[in-house]
Short mmCIF file of C-alpha atoms in Angstrom, two decimals:
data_model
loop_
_atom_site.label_atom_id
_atom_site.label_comp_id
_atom_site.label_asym_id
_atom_site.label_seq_id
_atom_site.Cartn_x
_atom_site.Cartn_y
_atom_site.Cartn_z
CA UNK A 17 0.00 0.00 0.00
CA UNK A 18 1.71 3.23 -1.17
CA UNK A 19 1.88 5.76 1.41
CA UNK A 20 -0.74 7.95 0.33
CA UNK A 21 -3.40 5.82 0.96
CA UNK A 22 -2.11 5.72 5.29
CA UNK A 23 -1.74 9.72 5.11
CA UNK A 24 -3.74 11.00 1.85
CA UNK A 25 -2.63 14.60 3.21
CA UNK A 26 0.96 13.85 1.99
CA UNK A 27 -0.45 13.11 -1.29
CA UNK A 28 0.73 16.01 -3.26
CA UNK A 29 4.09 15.92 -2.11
CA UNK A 30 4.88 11.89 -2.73
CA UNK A 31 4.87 11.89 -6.44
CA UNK A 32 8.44 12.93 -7.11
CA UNK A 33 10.37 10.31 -9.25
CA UNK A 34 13.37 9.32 -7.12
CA UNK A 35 15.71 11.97 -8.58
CA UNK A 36 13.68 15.14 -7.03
CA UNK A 37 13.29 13.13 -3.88
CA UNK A 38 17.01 13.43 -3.68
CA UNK A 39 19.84 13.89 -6.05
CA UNK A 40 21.64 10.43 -6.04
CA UNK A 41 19.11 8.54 -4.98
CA UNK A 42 17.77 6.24 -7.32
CA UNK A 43 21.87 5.95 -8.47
CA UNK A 44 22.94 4.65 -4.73
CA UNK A 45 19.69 2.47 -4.92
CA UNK A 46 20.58 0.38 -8.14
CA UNK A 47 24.67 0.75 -7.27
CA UNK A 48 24.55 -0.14 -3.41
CA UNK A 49 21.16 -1.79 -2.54
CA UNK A 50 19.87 -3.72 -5.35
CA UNK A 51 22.37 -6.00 -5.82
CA UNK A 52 22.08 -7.23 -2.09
CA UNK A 53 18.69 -7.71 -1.84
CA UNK A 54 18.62 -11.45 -1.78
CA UNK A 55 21.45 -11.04 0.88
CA UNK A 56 19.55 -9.03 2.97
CA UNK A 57 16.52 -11.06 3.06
CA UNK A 58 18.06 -14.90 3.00
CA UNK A 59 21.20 -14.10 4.80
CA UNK A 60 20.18 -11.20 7.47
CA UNK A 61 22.95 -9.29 5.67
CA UNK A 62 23.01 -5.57 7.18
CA UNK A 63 23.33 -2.72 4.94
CA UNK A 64 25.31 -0.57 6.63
CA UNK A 65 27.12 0.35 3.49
CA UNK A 66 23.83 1.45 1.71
CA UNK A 67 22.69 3.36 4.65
CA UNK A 68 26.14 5.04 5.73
CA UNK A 69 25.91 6.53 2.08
CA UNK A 70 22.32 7.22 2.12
CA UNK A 71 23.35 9.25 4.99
CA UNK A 72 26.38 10.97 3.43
CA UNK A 73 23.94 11.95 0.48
CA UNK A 74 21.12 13.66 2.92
CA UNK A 75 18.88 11.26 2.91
CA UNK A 76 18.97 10.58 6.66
CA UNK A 77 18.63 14.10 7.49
CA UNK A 78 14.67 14.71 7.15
CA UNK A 79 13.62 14.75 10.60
CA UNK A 80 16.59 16.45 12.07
CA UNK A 81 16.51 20.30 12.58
CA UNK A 82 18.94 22.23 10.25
CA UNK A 83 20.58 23.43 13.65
CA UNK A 84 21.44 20.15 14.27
CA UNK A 85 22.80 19.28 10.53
CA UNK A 86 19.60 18.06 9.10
CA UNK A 87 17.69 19.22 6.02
CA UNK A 88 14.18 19.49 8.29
CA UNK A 89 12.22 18.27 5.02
CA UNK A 90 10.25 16.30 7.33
CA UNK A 91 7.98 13.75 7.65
CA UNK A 92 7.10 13.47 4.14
CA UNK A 93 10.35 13.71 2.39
CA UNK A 94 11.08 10.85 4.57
CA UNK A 95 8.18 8.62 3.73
CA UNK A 96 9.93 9.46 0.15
CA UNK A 97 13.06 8.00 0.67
CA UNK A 98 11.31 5.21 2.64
CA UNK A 99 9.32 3.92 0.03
CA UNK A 100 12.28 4.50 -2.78
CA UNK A 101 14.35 1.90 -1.20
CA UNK A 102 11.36 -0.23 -0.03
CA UNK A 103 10.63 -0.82 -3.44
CA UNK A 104 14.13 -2.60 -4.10
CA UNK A 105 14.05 -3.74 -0.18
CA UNK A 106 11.50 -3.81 1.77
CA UNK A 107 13.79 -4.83 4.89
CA UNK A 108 15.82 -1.97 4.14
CA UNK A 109 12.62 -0.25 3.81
CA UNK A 110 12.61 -1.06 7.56
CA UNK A 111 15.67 0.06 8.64
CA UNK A 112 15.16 3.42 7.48
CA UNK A 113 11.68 3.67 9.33
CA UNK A 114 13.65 2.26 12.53
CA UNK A 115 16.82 5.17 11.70
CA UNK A 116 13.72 7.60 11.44
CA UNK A 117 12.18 6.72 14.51
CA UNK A 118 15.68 7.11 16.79
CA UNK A 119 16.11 10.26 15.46
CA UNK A 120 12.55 11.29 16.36
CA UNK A 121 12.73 10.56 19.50
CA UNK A 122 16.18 12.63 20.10
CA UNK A 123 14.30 15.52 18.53
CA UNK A 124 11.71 15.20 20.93
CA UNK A 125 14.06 14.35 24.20
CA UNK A 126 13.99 16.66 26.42
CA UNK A 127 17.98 16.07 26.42
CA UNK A 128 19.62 18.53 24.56
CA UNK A 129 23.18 17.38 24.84
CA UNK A 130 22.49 14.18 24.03
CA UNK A 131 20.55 15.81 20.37
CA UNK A 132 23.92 18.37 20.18
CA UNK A 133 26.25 15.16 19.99
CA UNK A 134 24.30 12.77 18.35
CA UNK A 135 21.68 14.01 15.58
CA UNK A 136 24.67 15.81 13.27
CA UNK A 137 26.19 12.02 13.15
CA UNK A 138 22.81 10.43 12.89
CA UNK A 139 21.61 12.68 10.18
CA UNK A 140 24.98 11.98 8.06
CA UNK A 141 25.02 8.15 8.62
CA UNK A 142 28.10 8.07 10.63
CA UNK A 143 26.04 6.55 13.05
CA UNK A 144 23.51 3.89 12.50
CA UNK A 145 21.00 3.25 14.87
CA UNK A 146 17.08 2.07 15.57
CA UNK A 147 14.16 1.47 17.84
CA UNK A 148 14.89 -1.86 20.16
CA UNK A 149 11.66 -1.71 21.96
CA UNK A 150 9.91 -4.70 20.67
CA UNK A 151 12.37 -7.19 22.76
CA UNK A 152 12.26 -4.53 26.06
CA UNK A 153 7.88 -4.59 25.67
CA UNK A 154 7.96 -8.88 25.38
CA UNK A 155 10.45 -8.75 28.04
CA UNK A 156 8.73 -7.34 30.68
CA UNK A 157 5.37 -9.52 29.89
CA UNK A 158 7.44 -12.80 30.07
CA UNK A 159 7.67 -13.47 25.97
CA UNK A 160 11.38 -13.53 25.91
CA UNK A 161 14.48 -12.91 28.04
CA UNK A 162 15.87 -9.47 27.85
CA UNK A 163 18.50 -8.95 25.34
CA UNK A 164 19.59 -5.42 25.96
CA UNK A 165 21.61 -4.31 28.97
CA UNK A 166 21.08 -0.78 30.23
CA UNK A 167 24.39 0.42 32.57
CA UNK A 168 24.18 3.40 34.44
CA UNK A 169 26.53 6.19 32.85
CA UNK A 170 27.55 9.82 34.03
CA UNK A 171 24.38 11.62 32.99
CA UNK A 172 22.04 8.36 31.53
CA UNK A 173 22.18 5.41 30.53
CA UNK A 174 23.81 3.39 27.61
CA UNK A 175 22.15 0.48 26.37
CA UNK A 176 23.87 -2.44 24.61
CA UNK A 177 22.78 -5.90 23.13
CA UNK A 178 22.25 -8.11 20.53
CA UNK A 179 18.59 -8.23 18.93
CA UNK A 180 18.16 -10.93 16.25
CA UNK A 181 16.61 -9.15 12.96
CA UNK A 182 13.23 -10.87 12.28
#
């Protein structure tokens, strides 16, 4: 279902062939993603390549304020590059929703250091990153052990761990 139909409000502005969305994208698609499709999906091969440059081209950078070194195209522009790569890799499709969604949430912290240090590298791919609250919700209702490790640093937390991609 293309994502007009969820949010027919964004219809206007989700029509632009992949080269308007943004310059290099449909190039990086076909060079870095296409090829490792089958990868990706039989082999739980992580494109960390594809999304690193992704990054380095802008298309990362939706969500995150301009004072922060985004682009602040928002939520549509991302839906855009979203559904580009979705239609190669829907796994990698994914991934960029989860990048998306991390981002979104430092934007909306009310920690401001943590958005000063981290959204400039999220927004340029230098650091990859997603949601992991799927294995911290079955967790607490007994579904699965815990796989992520929260230690108690000078002002927060970092979490580690190992989810399985499924």
């Amino acid at each position: 279902m293309p994502a007009t139909a969820l949010a027919p409000a964004l219809a206007s502005v989700l029509t632009e062939p992949p080269a308007d969305i943004l310059p290099g994208l449909a190039e990086l698609i076909a060079r870095e993603l296409a090829p490792k499709v089958v990868d990706i999906d039989q082999k739980g091969v992580y494109p960390g390549d594809f999304l690193k440059q992704l990054g380095a081209l802008g298309g990362l950078a939706s969500l995150t304020p301009v004072a922060h070194g985004g682009t602040a195209l928002g939520l549509a522009h991302a839906i855009q590059v979203i559904e580009e790569a979705s239609k190669q890799c829907v796994s990698t499709g994914f991934l960029l929703w989860a990048e998306y969604a991390l981002q979104w949430y430092v934007v909306n912290s009310s920690n401001r250091e943590l958005a000063g240090e981290m959204l400039p590298k999220m927004a340029r791919g230098d650091v990859l990153g997603g949601t992991a609250q799927s294995n911290s919700m079955k967790s607490c209702v007994g579904i699965e052990e815990a796989r992520l490790k929260a230690t108690r640093v000078d002002g927060g937390y970092r979490v580690n761990g190992v989810l399985p991609w499924v």
